[in-house]
mmCIF file of N, CA and C and ligand atoms in Angstrom:
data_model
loop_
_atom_site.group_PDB
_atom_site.id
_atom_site.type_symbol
_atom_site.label_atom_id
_atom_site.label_comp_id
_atom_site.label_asym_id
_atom_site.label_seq_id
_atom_site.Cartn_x
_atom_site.Cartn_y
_atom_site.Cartn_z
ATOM 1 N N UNK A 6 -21.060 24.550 -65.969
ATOM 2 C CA UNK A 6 -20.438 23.229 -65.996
ATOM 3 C C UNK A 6 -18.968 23.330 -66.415
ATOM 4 N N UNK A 7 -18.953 24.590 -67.305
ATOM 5 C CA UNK A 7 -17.070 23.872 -68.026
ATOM 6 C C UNK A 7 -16.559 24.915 -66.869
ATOM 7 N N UNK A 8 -16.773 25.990 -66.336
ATOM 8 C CA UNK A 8 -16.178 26.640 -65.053
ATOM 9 C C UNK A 8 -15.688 25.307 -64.397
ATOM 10 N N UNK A 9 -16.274 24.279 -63.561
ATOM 11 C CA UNK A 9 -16.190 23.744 -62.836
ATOM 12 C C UNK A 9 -14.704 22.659 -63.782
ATOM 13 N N UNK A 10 -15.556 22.472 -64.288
ATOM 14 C CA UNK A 10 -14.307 21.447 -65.242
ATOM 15 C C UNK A 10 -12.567 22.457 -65.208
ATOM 16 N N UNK A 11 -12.383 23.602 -65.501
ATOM 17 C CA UNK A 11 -11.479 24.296 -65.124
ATOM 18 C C UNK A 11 -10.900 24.398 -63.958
ATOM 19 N N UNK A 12 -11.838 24.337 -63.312
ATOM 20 C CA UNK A 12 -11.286 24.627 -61.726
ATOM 21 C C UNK A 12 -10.974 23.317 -61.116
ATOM 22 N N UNK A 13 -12.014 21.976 -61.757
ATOM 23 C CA UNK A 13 -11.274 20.665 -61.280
ATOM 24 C C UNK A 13 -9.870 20.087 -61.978
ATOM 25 N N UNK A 14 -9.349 21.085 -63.070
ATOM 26 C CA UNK A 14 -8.107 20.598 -64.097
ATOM 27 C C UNK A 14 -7.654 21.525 -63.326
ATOM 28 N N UNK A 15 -7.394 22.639 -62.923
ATOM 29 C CA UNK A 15 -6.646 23.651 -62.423
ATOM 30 C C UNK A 15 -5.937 22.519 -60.490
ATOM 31 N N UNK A 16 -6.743 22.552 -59.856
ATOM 32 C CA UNK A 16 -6.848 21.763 -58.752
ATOM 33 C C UNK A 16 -5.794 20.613 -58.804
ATOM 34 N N UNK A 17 -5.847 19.795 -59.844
ATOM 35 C CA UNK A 17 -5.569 18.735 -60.303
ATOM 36 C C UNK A 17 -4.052 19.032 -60.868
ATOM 37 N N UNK A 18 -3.887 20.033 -61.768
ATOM 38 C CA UNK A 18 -2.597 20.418 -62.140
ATOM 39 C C UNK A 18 -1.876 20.727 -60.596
ATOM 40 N N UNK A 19 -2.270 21.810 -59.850
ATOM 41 C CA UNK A 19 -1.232 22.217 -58.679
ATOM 42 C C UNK A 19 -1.113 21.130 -57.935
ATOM 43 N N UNK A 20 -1.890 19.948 -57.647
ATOM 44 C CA UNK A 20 -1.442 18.330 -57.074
ATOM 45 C C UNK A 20 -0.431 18.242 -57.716
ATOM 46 N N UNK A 21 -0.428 18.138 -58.975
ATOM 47 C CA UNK A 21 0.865 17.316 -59.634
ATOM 48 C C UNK A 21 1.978 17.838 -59.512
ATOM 49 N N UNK A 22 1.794 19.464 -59.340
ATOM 50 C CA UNK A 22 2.849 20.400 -59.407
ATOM 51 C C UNK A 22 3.547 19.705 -58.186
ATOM 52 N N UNK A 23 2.950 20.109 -57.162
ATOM 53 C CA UNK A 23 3.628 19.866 -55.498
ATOM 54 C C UNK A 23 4.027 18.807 -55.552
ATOM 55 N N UNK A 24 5.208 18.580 -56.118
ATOM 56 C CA UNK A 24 5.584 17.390 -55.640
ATOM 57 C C UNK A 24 6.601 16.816 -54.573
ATOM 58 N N UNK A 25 7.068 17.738 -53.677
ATOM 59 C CA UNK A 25 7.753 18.173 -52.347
ATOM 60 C C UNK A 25 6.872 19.210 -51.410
ATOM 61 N N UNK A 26 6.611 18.520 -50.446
ATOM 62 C CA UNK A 26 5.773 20.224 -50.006
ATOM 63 C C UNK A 26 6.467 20.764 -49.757
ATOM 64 N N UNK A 27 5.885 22.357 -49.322
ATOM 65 C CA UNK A 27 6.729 23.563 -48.998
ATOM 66 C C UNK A 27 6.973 23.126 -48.170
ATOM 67 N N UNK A 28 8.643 23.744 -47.696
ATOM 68 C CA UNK A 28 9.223 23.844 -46.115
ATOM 69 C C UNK A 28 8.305 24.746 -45.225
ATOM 70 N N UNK A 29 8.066 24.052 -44.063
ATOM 71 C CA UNK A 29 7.427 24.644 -43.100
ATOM 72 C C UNK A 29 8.159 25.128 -42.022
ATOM 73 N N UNK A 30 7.645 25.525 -41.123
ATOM 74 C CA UNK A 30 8.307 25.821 -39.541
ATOM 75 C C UNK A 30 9.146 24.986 -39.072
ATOM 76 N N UNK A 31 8.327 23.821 -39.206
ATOM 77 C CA UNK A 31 9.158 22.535 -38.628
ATOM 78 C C UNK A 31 10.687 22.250 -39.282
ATOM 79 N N UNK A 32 10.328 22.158 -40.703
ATOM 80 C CA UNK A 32 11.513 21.853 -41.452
ATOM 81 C C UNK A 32 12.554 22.963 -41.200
ATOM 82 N N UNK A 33 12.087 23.990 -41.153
ATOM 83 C CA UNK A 33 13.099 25.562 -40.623
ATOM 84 C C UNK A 33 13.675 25.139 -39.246
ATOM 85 N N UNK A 34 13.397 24.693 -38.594
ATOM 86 C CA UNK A 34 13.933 24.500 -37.317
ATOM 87 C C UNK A 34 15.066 23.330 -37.578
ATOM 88 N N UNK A 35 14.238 22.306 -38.016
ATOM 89 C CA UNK A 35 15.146 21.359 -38.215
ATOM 90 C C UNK A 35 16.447 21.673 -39.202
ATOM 91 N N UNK A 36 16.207 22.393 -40.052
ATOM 92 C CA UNK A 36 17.460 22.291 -41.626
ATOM 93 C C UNK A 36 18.618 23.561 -40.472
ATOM 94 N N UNK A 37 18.046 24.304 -39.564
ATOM 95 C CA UNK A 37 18.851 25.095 -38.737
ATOM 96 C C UNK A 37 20.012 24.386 -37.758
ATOM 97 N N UNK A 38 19.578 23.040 -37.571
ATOM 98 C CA UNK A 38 20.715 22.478 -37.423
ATOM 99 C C UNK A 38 21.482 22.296 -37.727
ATOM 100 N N UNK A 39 21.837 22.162 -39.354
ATOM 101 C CA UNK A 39 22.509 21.796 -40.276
ATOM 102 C C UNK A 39 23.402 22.926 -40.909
ATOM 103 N N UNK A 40 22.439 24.280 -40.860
ATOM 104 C CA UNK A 40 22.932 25.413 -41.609
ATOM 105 C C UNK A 40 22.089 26.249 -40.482
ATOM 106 N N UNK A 41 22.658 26.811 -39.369
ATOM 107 C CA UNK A 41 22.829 27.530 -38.656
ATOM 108 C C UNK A 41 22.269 29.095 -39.271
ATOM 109 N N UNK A 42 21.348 29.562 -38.993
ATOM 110 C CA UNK A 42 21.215 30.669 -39.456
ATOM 111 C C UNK A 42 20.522 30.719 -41.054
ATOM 112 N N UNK A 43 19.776 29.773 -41.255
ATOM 113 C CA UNK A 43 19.226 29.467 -43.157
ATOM 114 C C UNK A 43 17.681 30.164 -42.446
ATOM 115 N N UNK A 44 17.068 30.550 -43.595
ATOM 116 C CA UNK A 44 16.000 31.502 -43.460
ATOM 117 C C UNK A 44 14.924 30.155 -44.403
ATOM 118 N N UNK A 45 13.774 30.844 -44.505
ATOM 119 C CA UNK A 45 12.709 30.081 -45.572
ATOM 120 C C UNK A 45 12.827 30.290 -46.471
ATOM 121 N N UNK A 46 13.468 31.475 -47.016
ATOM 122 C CA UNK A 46 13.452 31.766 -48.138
ATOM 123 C C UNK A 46 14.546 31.041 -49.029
ATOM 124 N N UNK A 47 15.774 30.520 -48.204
ATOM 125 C CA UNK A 47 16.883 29.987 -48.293
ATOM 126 C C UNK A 47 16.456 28.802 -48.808
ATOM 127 N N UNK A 48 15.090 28.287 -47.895
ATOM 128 C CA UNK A 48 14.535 26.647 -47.769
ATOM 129 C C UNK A 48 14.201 26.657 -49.587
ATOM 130 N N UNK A 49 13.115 27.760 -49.490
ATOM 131 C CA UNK A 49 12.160 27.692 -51.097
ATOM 132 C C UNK A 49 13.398 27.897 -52.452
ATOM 133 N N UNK A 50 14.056 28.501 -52.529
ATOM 134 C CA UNK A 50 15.163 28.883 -53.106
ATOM 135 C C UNK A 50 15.883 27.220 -53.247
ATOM 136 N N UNK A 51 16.659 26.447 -52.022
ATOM 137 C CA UNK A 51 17.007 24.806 -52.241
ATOM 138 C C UNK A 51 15.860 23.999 -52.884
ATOM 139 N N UNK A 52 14.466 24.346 -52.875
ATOM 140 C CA UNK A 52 13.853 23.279 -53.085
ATOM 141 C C UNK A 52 13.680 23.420 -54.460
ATOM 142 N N UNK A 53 13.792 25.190 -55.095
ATOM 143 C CA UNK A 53 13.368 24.984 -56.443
ATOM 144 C C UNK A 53 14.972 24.219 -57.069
ATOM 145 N N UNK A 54 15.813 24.681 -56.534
ATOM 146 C CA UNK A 54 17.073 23.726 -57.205
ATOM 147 C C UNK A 54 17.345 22.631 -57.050
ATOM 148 N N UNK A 55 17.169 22.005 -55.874
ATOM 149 C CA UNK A 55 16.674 20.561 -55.828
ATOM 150 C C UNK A 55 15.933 20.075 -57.016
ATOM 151 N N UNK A 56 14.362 21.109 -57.149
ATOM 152 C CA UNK A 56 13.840 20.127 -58.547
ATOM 153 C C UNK A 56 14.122 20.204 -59.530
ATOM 154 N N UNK A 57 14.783 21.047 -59.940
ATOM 155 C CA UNK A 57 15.046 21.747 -61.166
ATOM 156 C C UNK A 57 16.769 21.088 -61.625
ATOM 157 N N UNK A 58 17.880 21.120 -60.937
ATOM 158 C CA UNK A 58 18.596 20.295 -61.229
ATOM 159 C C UNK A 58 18.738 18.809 -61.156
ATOM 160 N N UNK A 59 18.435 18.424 -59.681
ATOM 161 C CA UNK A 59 18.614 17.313 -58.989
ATOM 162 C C UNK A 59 17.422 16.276 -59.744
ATOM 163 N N UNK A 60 16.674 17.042 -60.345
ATOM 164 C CA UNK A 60 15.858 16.013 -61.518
ATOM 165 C C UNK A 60 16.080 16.100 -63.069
ATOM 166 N N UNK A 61 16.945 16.767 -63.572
ATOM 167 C CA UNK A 61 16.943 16.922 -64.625
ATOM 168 C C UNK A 61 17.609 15.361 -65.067
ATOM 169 N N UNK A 62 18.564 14.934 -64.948
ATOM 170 C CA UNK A 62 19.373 13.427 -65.213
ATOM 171 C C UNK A 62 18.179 12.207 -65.173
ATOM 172 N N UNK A 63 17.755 12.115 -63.716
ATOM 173 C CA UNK A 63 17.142 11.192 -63.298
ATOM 174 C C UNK A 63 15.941 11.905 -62.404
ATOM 175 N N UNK A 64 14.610 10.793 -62.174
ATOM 176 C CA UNK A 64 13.907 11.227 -61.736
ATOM 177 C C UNK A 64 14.314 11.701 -60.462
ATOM 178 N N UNK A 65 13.852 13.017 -60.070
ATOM 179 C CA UNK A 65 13.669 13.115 -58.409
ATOM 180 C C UNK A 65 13.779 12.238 -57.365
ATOM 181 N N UNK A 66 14.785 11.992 -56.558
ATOM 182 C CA UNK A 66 15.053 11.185 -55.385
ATOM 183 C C UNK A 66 14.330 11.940 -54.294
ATOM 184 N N UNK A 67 13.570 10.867 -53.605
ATOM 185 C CA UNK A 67 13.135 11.570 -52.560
ATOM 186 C C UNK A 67 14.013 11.527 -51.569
ATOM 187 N N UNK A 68 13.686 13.143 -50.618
ATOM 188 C CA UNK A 68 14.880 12.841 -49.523
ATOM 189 C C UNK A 68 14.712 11.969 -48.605
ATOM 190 N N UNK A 69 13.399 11.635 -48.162
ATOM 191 C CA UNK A 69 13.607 10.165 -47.340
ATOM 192 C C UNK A 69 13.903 8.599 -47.988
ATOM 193 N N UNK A 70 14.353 8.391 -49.239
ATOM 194 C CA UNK A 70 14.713 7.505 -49.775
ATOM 195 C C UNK A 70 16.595 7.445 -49.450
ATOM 196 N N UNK A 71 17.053 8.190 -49.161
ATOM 197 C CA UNK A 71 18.106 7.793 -48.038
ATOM 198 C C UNK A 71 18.846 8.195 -46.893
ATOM 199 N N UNK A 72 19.503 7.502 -46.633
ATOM 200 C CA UNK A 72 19.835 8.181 -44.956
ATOM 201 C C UNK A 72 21.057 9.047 -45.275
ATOM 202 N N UNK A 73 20.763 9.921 -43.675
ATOM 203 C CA UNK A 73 22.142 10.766 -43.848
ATOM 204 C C UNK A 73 23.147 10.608 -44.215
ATOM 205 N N UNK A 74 23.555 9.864 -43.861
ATOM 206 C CA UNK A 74 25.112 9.207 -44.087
ATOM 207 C C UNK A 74 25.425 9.473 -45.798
ATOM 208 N N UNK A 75 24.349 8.747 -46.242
ATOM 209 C CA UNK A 75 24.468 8.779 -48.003
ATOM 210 C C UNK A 75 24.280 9.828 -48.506
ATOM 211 N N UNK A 76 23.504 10.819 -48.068
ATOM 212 C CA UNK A 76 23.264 11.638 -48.514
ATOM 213 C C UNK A 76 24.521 12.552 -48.423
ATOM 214 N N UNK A 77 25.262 12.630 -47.244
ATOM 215 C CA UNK A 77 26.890 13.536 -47.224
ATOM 216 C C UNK A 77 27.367 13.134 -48.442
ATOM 217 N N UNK A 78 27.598 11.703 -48.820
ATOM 218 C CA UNK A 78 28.452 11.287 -50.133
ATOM 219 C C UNK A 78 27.944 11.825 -51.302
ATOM 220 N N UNK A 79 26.451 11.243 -51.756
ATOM 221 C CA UNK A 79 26.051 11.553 -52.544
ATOM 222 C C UNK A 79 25.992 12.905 -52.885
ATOM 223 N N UNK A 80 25.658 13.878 -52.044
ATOM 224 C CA UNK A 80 25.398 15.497 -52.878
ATOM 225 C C UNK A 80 26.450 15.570 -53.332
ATOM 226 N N UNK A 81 27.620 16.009 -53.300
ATOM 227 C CA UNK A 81 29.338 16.521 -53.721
ATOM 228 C C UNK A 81 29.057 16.033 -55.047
ATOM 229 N N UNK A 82 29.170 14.962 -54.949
ATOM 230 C CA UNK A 82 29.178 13.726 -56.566
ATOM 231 C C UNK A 82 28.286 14.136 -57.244
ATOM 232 N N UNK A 83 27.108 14.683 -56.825
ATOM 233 C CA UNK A 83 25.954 15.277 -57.481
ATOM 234 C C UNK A 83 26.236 16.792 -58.022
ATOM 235 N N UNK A 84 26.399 17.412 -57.323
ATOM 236 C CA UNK A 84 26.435 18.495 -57.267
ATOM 237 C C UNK A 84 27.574 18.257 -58.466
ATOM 238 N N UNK A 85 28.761 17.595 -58.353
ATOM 239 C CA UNK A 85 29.681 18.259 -59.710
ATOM 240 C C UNK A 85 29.280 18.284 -60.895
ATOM 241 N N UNK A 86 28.111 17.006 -61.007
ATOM 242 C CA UNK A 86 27.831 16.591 -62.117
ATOM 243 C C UNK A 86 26.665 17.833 -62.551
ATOM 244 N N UNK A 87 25.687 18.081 -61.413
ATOM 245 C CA UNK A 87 25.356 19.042 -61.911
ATOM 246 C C UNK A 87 25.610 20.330 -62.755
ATOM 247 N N UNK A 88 26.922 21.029 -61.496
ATOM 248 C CA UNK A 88 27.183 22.277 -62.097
ATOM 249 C C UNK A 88 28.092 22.015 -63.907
ATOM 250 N N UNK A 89 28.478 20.551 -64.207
ATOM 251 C CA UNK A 89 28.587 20.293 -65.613
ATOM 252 C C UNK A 89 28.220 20.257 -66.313
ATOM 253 N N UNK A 90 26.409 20.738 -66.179
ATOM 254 C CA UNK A 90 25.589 21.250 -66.955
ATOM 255 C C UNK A 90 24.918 22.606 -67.014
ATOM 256 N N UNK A 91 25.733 23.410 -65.977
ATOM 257 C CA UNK A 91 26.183 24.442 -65.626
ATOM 258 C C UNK A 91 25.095 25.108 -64.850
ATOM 259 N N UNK A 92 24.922 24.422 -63.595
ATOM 260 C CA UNK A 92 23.905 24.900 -62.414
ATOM 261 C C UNK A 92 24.539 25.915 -61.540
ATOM 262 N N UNK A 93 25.696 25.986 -61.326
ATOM 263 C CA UNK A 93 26.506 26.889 -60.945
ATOM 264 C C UNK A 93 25.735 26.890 -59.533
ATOM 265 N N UNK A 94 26.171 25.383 -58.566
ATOM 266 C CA UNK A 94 25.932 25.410 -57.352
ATOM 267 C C UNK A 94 27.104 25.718 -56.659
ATOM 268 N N UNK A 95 27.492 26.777 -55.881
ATOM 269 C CA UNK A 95 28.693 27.085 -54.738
ATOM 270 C C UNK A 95 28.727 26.216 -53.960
ATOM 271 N N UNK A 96 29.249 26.426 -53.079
ATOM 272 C CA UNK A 96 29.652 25.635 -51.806
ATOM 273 C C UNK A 96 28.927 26.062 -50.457
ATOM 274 N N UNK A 97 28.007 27.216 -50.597
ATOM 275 C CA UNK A 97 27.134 27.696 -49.883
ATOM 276 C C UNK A 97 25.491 27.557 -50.467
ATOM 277 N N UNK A 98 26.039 27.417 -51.730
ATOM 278 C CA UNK A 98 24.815 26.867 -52.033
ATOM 279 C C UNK A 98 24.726 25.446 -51.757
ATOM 280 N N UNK A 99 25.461 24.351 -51.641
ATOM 281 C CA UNK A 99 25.663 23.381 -52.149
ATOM 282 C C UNK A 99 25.347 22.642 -50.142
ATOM 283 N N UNK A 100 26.006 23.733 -49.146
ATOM 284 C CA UNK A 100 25.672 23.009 -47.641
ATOM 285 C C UNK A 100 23.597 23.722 -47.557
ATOM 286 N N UNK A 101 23.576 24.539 -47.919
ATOM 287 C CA UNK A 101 21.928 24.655 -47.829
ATOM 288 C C UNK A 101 21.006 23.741 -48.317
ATOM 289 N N UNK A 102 21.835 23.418 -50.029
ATOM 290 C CA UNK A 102 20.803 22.388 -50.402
ATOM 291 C C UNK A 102 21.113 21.219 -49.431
ATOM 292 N N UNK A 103 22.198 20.768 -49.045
ATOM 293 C CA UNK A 103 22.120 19.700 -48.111
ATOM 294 C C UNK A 103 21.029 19.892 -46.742
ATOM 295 N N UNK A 104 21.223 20.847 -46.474
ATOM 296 C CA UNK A 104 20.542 21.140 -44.963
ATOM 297 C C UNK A 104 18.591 20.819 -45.779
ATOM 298 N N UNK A 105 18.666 21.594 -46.559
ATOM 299 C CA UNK A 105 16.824 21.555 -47.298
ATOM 300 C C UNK A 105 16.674 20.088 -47.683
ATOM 301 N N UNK A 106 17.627 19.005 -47.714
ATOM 302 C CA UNK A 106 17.440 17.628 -47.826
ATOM 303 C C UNK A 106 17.651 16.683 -46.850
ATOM 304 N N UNK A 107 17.911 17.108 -45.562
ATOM 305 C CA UNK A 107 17.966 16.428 -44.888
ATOM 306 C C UNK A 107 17.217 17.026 -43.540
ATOM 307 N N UNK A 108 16.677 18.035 -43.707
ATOM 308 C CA UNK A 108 15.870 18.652 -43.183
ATOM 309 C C UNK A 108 13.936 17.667 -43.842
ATOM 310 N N UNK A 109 13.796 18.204 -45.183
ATOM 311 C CA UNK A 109 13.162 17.337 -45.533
ATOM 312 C C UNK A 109 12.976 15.994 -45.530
ATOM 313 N N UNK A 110 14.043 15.142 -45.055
ATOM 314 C CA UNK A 110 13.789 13.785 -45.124
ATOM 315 C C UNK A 110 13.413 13.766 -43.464
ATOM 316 N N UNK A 111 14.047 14.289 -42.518
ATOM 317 C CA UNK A 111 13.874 14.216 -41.030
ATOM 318 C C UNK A 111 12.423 14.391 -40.428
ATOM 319 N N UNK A 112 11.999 15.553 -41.729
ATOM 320 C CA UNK A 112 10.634 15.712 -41.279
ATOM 321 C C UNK A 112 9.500 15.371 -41.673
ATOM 322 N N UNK A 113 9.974 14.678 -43.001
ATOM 323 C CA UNK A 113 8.592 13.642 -43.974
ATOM 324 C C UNK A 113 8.381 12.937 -43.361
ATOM 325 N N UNK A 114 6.626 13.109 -43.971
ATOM 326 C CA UNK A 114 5.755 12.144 -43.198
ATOM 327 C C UNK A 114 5.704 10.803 -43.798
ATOM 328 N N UNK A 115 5.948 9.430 -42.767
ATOM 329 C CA UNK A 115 6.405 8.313 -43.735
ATOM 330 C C UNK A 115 5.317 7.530 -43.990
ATOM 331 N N UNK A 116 5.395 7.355 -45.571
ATOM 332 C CA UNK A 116 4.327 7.029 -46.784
ATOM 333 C C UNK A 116 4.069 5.453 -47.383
HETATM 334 C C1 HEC B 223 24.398 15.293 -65.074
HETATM 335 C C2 HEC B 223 23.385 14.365 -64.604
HETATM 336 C C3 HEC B 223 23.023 14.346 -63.128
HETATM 337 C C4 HEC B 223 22.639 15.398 -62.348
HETATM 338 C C5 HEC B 223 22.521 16.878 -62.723
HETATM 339 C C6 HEC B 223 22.345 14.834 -61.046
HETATM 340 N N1 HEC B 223 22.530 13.486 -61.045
HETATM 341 FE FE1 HEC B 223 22.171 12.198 -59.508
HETATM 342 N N2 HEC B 223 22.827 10.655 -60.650
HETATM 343 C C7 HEC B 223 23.295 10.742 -61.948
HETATM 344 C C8 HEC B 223 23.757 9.426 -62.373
HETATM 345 C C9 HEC B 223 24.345 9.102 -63.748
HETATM 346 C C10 HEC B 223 23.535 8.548 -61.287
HETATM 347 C C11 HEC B 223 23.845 7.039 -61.187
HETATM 348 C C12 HEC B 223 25.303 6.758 -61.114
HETATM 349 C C13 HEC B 223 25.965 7.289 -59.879
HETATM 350 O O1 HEC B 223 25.551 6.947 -58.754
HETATM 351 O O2 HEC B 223 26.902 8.091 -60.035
HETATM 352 C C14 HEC B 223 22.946 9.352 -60.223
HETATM 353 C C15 HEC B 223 22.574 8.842 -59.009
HETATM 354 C C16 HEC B 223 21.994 9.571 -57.980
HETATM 355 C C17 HEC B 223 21.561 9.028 -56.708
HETATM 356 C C18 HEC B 223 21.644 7.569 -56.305
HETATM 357 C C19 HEC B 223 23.045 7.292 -55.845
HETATM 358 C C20 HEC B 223 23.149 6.148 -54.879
HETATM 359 O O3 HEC B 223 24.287 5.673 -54.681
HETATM 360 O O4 HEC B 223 22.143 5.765 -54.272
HETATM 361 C C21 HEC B 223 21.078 10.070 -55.972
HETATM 362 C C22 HEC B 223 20.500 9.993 -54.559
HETATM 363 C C23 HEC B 223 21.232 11.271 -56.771
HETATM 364 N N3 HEC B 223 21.766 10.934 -57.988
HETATM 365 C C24 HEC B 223 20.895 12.527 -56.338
HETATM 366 C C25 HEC B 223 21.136 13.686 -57.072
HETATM 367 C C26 HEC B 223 21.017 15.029 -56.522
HETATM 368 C C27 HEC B 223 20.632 15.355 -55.100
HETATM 369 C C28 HEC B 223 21.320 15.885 -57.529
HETATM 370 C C29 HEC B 223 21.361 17.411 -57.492
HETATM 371 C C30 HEC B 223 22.438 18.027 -56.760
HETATM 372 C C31 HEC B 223 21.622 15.083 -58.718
HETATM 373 N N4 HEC B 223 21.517 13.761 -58.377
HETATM 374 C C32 HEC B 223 21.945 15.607 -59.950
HETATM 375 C C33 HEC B 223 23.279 11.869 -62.730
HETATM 376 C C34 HEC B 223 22.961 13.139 -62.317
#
């Protein structure tokens, strides 16, 4: 019985964890528009900095909570404020995470 209880808290924790899914194929194709030549590994790499900075201030914005357009403005403005807490996002880092967010919003499934 408590096996099971473990394995239904274990289950239950990695739900909560995921809270972006992984980039897939699809999203690779798509964020390749954006950043020409970005790999998956490039994708998993934006998404852990996505959560890891881009939530530290405020909760997590999802990327389909806005459109492209805003999203060009918004990262820069983001991004400075970030690296002022010293995320030390480049400018190559900084067009990938764009491409892994607008890649992700293009290809979320709408909820
Ligand atoms: C140092 C704190 C801080 C960090 C780090 C930060 N933000 Fe913000 N963010 C803010 C504040 C404060 C606001 C609200 C005021 C504003 O818009 O400037 C905001 C607002 C926003 C908004 C809403 C703006 C709008 O006009 O709709 C989005 C979207 C956003 N942040 C995304 C991000 C992303 C993406 C990152 C990671 C690159 C990030 N934030 C990192 C502090 C932060």
């Amino acid at each position: 019985m408590k096996k099971y209880f473990y394995l239904f808290a274990a289950v239950l924790l990695s739900a909560c964890a995921a809270k972006i899914s992984a980039p897939t194929d699809v999203q690779l194709a798509e964020a390749s528009k954006y950043y020409p030549g970005i790999t998956i590994s490039d994708l998993n790499d934006s998404k852990a900095l996505y959560e890891n900075s881009c939530g530290s201030c405020h909760p997590l914005k999802k990327p389909s909570s806005r459109t492209e357009e805003q999203w060009r403005t918004i990262m820069p403005k983001m991004v400075v404020k970030a690296n002022k807490k010293g995320y030390g996002i480049d400018k190559m880092k900084e067009d990938k995470l764009l491409a892994y967010v607008l890649s992700a919003r293009n290809t979320a499934t709408p909820q």
